[in-house]
Short mmCIF file of C-alpha atoms and ligand atoms in Angstrom, two decimals:
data_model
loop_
_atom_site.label_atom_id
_atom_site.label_comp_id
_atom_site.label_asym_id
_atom_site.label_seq_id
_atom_site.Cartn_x
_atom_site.Cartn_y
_atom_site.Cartn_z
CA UNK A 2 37.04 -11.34 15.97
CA UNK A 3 35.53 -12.82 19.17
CA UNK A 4 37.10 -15.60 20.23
CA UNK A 5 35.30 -19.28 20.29
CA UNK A 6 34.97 -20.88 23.76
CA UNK A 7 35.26 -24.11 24.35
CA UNK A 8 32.90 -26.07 25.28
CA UNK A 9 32.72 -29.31 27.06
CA UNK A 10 29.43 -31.50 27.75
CA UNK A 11 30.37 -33.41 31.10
CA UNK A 12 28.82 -37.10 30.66
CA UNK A 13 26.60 -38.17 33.67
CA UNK A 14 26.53 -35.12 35.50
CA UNK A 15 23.43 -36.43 37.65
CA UNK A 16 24.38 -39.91 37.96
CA UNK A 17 27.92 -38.88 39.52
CA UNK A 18 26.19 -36.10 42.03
CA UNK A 19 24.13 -39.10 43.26
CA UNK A 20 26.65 -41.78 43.45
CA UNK A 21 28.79 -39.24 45.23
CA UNK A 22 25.77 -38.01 48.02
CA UNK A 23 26.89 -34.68 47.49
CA UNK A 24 25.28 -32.56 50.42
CA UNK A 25 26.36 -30.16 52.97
CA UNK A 26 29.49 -28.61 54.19
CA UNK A 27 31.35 -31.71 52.88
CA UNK A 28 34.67 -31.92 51.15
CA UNK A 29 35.07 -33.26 47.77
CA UNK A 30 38.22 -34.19 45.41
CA UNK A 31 37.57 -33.85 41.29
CA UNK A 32 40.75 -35.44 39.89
CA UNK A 33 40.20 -34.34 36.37
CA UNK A 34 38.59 -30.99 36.61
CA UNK A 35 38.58 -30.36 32.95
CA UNK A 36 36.18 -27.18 32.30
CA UNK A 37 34.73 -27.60 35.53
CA UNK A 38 31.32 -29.00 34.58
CA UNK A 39 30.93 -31.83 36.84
CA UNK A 40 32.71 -29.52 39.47
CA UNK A 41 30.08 -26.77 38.91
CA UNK A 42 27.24 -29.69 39.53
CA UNK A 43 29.16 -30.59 42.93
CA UNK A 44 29.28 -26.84 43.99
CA UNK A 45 25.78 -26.79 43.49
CA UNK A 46 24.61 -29.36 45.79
CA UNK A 47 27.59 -27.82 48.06
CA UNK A 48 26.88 -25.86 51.64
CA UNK A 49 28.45 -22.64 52.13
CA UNK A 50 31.59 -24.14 53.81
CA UNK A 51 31.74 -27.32 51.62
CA UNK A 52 35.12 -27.64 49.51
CA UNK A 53 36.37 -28.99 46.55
CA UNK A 54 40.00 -29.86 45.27
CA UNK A 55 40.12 -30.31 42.17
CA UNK A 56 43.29 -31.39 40.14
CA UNK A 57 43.90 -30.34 36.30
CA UNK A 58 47.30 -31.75 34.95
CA UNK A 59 47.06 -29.46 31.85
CA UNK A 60 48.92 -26.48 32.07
CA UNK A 61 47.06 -24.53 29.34
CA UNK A 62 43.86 -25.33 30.66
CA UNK A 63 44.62 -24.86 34.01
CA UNK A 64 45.35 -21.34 33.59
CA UNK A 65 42.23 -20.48 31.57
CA UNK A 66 40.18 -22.61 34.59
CA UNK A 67 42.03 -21.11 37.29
CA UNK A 68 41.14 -17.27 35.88
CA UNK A 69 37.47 -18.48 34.93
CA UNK A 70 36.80 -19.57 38.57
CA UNK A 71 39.19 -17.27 40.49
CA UNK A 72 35.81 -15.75 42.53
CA UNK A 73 34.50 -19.41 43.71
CA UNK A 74 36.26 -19.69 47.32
CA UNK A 75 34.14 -23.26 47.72
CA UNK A 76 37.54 -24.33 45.05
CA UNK A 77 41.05 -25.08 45.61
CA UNK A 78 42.61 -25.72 42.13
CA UNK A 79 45.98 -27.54 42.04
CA UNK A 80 47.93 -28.08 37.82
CA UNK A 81 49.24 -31.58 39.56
CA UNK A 82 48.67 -35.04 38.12
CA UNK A 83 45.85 -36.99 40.31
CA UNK A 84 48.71 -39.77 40.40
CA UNK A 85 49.90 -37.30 43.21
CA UNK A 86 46.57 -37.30 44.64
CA UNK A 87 47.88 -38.24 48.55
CA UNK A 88 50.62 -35.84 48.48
CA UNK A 89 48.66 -32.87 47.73
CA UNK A 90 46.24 -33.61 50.06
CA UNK A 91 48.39 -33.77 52.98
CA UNK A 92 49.94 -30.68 51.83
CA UNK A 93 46.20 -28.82 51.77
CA UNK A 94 45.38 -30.86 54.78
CA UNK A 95 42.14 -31.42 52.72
CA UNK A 96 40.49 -34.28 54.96
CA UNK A 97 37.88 -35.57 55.76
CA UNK A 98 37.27 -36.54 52.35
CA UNK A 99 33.91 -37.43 51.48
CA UNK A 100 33.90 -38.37 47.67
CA UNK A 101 36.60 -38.56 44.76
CA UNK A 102 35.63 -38.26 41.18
CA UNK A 103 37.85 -39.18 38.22
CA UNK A 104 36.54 -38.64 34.73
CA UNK A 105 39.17 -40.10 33.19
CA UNK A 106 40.93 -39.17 29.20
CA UNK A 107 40.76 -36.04 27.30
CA UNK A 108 38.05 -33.58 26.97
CA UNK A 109 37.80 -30.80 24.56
CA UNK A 110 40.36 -28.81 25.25
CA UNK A 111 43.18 -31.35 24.48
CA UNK A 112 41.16 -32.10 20.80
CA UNK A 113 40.30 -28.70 19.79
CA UNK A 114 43.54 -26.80 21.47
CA UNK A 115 46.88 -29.21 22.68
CA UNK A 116 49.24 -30.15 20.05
CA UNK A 117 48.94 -33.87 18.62
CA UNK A 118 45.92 -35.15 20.16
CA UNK A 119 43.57 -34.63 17.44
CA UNK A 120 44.41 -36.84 13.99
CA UNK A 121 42.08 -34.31 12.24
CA UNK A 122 44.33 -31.94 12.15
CA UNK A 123 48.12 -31.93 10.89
CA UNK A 124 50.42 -30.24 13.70
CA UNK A 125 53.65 -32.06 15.30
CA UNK A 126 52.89 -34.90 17.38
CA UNK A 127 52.94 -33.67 20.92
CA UNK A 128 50.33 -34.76 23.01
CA UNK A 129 51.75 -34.23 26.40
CA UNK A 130 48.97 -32.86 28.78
CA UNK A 131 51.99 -30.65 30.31
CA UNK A 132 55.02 -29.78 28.29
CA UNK A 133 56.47 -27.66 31.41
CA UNK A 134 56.09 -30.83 33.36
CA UNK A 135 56.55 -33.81 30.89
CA UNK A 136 59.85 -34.02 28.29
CA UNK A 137 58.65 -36.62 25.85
CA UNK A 138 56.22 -36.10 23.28
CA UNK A 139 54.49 -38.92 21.77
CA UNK A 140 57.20 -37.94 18.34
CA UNK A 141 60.01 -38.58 20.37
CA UNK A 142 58.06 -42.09 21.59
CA UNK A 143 58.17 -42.96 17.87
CA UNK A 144 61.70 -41.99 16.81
CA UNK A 145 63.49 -43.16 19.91
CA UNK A 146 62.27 -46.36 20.71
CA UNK A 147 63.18 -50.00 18.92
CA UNK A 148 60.93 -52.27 17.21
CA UNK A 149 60.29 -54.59 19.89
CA UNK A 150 59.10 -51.49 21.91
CA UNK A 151 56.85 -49.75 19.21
CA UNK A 152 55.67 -53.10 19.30
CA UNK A 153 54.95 -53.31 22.45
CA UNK A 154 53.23 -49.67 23.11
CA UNK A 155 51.14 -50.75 19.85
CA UNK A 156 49.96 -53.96 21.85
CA UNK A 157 49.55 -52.90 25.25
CA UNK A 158 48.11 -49.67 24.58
CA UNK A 159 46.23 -49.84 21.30
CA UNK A 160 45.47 -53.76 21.46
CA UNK A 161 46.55 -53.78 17.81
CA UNK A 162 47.18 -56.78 16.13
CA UNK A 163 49.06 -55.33 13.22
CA UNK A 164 51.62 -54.13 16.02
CA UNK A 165 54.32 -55.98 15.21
CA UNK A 166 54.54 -54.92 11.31
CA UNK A 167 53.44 -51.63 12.14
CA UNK A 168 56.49 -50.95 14.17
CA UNK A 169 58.55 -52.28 11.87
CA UNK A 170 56.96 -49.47 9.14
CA UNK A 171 57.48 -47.18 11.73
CA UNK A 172 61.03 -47.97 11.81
CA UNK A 173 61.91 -47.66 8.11
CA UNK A 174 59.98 -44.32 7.77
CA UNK A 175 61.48 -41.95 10.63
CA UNK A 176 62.07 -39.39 11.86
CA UNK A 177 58.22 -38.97 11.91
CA UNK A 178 57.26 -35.20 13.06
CA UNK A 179 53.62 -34.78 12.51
CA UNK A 180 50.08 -36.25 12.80
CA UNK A 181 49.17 -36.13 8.88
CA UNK A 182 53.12 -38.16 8.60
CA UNK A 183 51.80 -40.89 10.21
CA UNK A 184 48.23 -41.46 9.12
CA UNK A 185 50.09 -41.61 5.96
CA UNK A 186 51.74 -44.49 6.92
CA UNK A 187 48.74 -46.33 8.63
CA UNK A 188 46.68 -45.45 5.19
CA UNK A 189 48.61 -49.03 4.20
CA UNK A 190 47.05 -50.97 7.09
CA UNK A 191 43.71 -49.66 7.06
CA UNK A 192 42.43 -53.13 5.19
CA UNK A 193 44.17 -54.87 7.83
CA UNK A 194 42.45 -53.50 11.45
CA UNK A 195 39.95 -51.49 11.53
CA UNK A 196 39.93 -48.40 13.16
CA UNK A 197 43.69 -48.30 13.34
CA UNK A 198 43.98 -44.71 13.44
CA UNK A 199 42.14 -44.15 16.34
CA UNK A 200 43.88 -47.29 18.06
CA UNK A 201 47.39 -46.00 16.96
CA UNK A 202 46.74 -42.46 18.56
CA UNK A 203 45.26 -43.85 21.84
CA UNK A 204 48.20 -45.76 21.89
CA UNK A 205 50.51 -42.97 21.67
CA UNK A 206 48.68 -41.04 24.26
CA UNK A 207 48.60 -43.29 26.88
CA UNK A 208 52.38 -43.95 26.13
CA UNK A 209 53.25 -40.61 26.15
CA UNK A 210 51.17 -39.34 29.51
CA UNK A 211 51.76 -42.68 31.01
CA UNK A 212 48.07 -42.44 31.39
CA UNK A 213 47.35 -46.05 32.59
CA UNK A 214 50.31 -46.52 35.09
CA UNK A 215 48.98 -42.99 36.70
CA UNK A 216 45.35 -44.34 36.49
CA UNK A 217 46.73 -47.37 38.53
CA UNK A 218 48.51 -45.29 41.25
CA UNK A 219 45.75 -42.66 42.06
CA UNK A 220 43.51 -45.80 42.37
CA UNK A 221 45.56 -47.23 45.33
CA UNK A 222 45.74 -43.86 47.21
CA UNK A 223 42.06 -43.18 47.00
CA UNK A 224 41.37 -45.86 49.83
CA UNK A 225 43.95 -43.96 52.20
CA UNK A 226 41.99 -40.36 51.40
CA UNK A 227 38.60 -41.60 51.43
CA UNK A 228 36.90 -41.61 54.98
CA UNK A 229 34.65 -44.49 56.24
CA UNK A 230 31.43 -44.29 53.99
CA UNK A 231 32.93 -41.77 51.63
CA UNK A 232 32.53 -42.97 47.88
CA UNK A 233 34.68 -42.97 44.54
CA UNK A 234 33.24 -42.32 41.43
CA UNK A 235 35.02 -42.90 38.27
CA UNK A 236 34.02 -42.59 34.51
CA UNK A 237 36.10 -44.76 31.92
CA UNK A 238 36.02 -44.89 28.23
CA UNK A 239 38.07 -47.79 27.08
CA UNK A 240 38.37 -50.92 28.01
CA UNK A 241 42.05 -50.67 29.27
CA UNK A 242 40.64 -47.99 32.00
CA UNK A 243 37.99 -50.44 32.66
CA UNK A 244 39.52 -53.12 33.31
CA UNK A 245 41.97 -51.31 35.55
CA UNK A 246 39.49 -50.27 37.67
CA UNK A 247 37.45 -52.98 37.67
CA UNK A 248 40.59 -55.11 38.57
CA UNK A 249 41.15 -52.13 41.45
CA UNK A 250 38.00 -53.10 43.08
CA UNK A 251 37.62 -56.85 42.83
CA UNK A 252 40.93 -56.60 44.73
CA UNK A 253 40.15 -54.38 47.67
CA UNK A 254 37.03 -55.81 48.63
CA UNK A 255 37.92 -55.37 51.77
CA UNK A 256 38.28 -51.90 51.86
CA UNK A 257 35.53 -50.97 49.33
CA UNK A 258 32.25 -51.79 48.70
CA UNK A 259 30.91 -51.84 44.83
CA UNK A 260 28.06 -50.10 44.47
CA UNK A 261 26.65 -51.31 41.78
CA UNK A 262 27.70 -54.67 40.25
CA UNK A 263 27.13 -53.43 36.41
CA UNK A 264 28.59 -49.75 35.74
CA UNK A 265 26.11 -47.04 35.23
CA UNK A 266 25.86 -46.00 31.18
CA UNK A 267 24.51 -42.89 30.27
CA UNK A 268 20.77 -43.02 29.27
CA UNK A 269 19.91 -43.20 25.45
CA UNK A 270 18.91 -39.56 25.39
CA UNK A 271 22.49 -38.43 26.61
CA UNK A 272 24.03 -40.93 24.20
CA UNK A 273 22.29 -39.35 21.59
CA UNK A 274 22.74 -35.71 22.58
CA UNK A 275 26.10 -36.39 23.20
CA UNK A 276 28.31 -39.13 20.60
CA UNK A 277 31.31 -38.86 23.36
CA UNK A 278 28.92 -40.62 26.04
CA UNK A 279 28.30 -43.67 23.90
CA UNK A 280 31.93 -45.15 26.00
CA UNK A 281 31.42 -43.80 29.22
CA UNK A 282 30.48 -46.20 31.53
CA UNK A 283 30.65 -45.03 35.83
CA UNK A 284 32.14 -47.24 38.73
CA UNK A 285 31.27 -46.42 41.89
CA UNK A 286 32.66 -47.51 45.50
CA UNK A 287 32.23 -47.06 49.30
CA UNK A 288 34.98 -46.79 51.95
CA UNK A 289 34.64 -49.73 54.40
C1 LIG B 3 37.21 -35.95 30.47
S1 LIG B 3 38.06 -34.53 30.94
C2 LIG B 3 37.20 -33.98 32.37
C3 LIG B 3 36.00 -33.14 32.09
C4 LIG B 3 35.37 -32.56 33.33
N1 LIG B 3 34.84 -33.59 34.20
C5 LIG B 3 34.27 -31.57 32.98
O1 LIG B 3 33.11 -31.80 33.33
O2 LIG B 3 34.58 -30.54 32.36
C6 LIG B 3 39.52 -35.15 31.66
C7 LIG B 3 40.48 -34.08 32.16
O3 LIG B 3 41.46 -34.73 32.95
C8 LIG B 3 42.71 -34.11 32.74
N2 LIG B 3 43.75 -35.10 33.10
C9 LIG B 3 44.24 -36.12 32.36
N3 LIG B 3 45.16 -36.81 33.05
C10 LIG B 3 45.24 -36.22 34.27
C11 LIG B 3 46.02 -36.48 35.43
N4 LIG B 3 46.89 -37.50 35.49
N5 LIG B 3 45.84 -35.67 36.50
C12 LIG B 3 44.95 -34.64 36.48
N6 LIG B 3 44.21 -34.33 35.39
C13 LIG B 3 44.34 -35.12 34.30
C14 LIG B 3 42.69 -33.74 31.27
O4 LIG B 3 43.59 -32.70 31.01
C15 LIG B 3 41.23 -33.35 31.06
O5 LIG B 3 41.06 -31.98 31.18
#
């Protein structure tokens, strides 16, 4: 049987190829390469000696990405976390650096293949981007931690309100091993919050990956990579990530200029050709 490939629509393809000015023999850094669609756009728009760096901290997909574009020489791939984003570019001596993009969360891959991530399906709760890379899975979050913990992931990372109960249920039920285990056990809160499975797996991811204290880190080294007039693009889709970044730039006015005082949303055609765009919403900055 032929095998499906995955597929992955990249959300505001134009609108980050124009925010970036990508032209010439220029160098470019895509933190979250994903399945390389907003990378292919860049490469486009690319000279013959232009480069791009592009980071992909899932293992799985790496490999699959690093095969599928193993002819582009315009691409240096690297399976590092964009949290590293400095390090690896001294090591490539990859400067100047004329444009960053983050597109931040999951993509495709991580619903339809990676253990965990999707609540459609019942498989053990992983979710860890890289399991060669990253010992606890968002399982051993639940089972290990105490109540006033749970609670606290719940809150922080989920803004739930039930959090505190919830943990507490959490508690009495364990060892908990698999998606379908616990949307069992949020079945009894669903008249309480709304959309509490969705909150309670967002929650677990960004626990698990540590996806918000990363998001905060690669934020701070972008203004040491970036050369003078070089721009940062970056696509959120929650309002944690938003207000992270938006907190990011209100504080280093004086090394950034915001480009555009609302974020950019995609148009209503791309919302509608595309239900994953309806969140996105694009930040983007200019090295003083
Ligand atoms: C929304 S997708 C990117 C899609 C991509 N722009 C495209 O057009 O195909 C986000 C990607 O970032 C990756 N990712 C998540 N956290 C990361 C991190 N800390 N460092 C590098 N990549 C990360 C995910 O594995 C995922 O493939």
């Amino acid at each position: 049987m032929e095998k499906k490939e995955i597929e992955h629509i990249s959300i505001l393809k134009k609108e980050v190829v124009e925010g970036l000015r990508v032209a010439g023999n220029k160098k470019f850094i895509d933190c979250t390469f994903g399945l390389g669609g907003h990378a292919k756009e860049i490469l486009k728009k690319l000279g013959e000696k232009g480069m791009i760096l592009a980071f992909e901290y899932d293992n799985e997909l790496f490999k699959l990405v690093k095969k599928k574009f193993s002819r582009e020489k315009r691409l240096i791939l690297v399976n590092e976390s964009f949290s590293n984003l400095l390090r690896v570019v001294r090591e490539k001596k990859f400067f100047p650096v004329s444009g960053i993009l983050a597109d931040l969360g999951i993509g495709n891959f991580q619903i339809e293949k990676k253990k965990g991530f999707s609540f459609r399906r019942n498989e053990e709760l992983d979710m860890r981007y890289n399991p060669e890379k990253q010992k606890e899975r968002a399982k051993d979050v639940l089972n290990t931690r105490n109540e006033k913990e749970l609670e606290q992931i719940f809150k922080k990372y989920g803004q739930i309100k039930v959090a505190k109960d919830l943990a507490r249920k959490i508690i009495e039920k364990r060892p908990i091993k698999t998606t379908f285990q616990l949307k069992e056990i949020l079945f009894d809160f669903q008249n309480k919050e709304k959309k509490i499975v969705r909150k309670v797996f967002l929650a677990l991811r960004l626990a698990t990956n540590r996806e918000l204290e990363n998001l905060k880190d690669f934020l701070e080294q972008t203004i040491l990579v970036l050369e003078k007039g070089g721009r940062l693009a970056v696509i959120t889709y929650h309002s944690l990530e938003e207000r992270i970044v938006k907190h990011f730039l209100r504080q280093k006015r004086k090394f950034l200029k915001i480009l555009s005082k609302k974020p950019i949303l995609p148009s209503f055609s791309e919302v509608q050709k595309n239900k994953k765009a309806r969140s996105a919403k694009l930040f983007l900055a200019e090295r003083k």
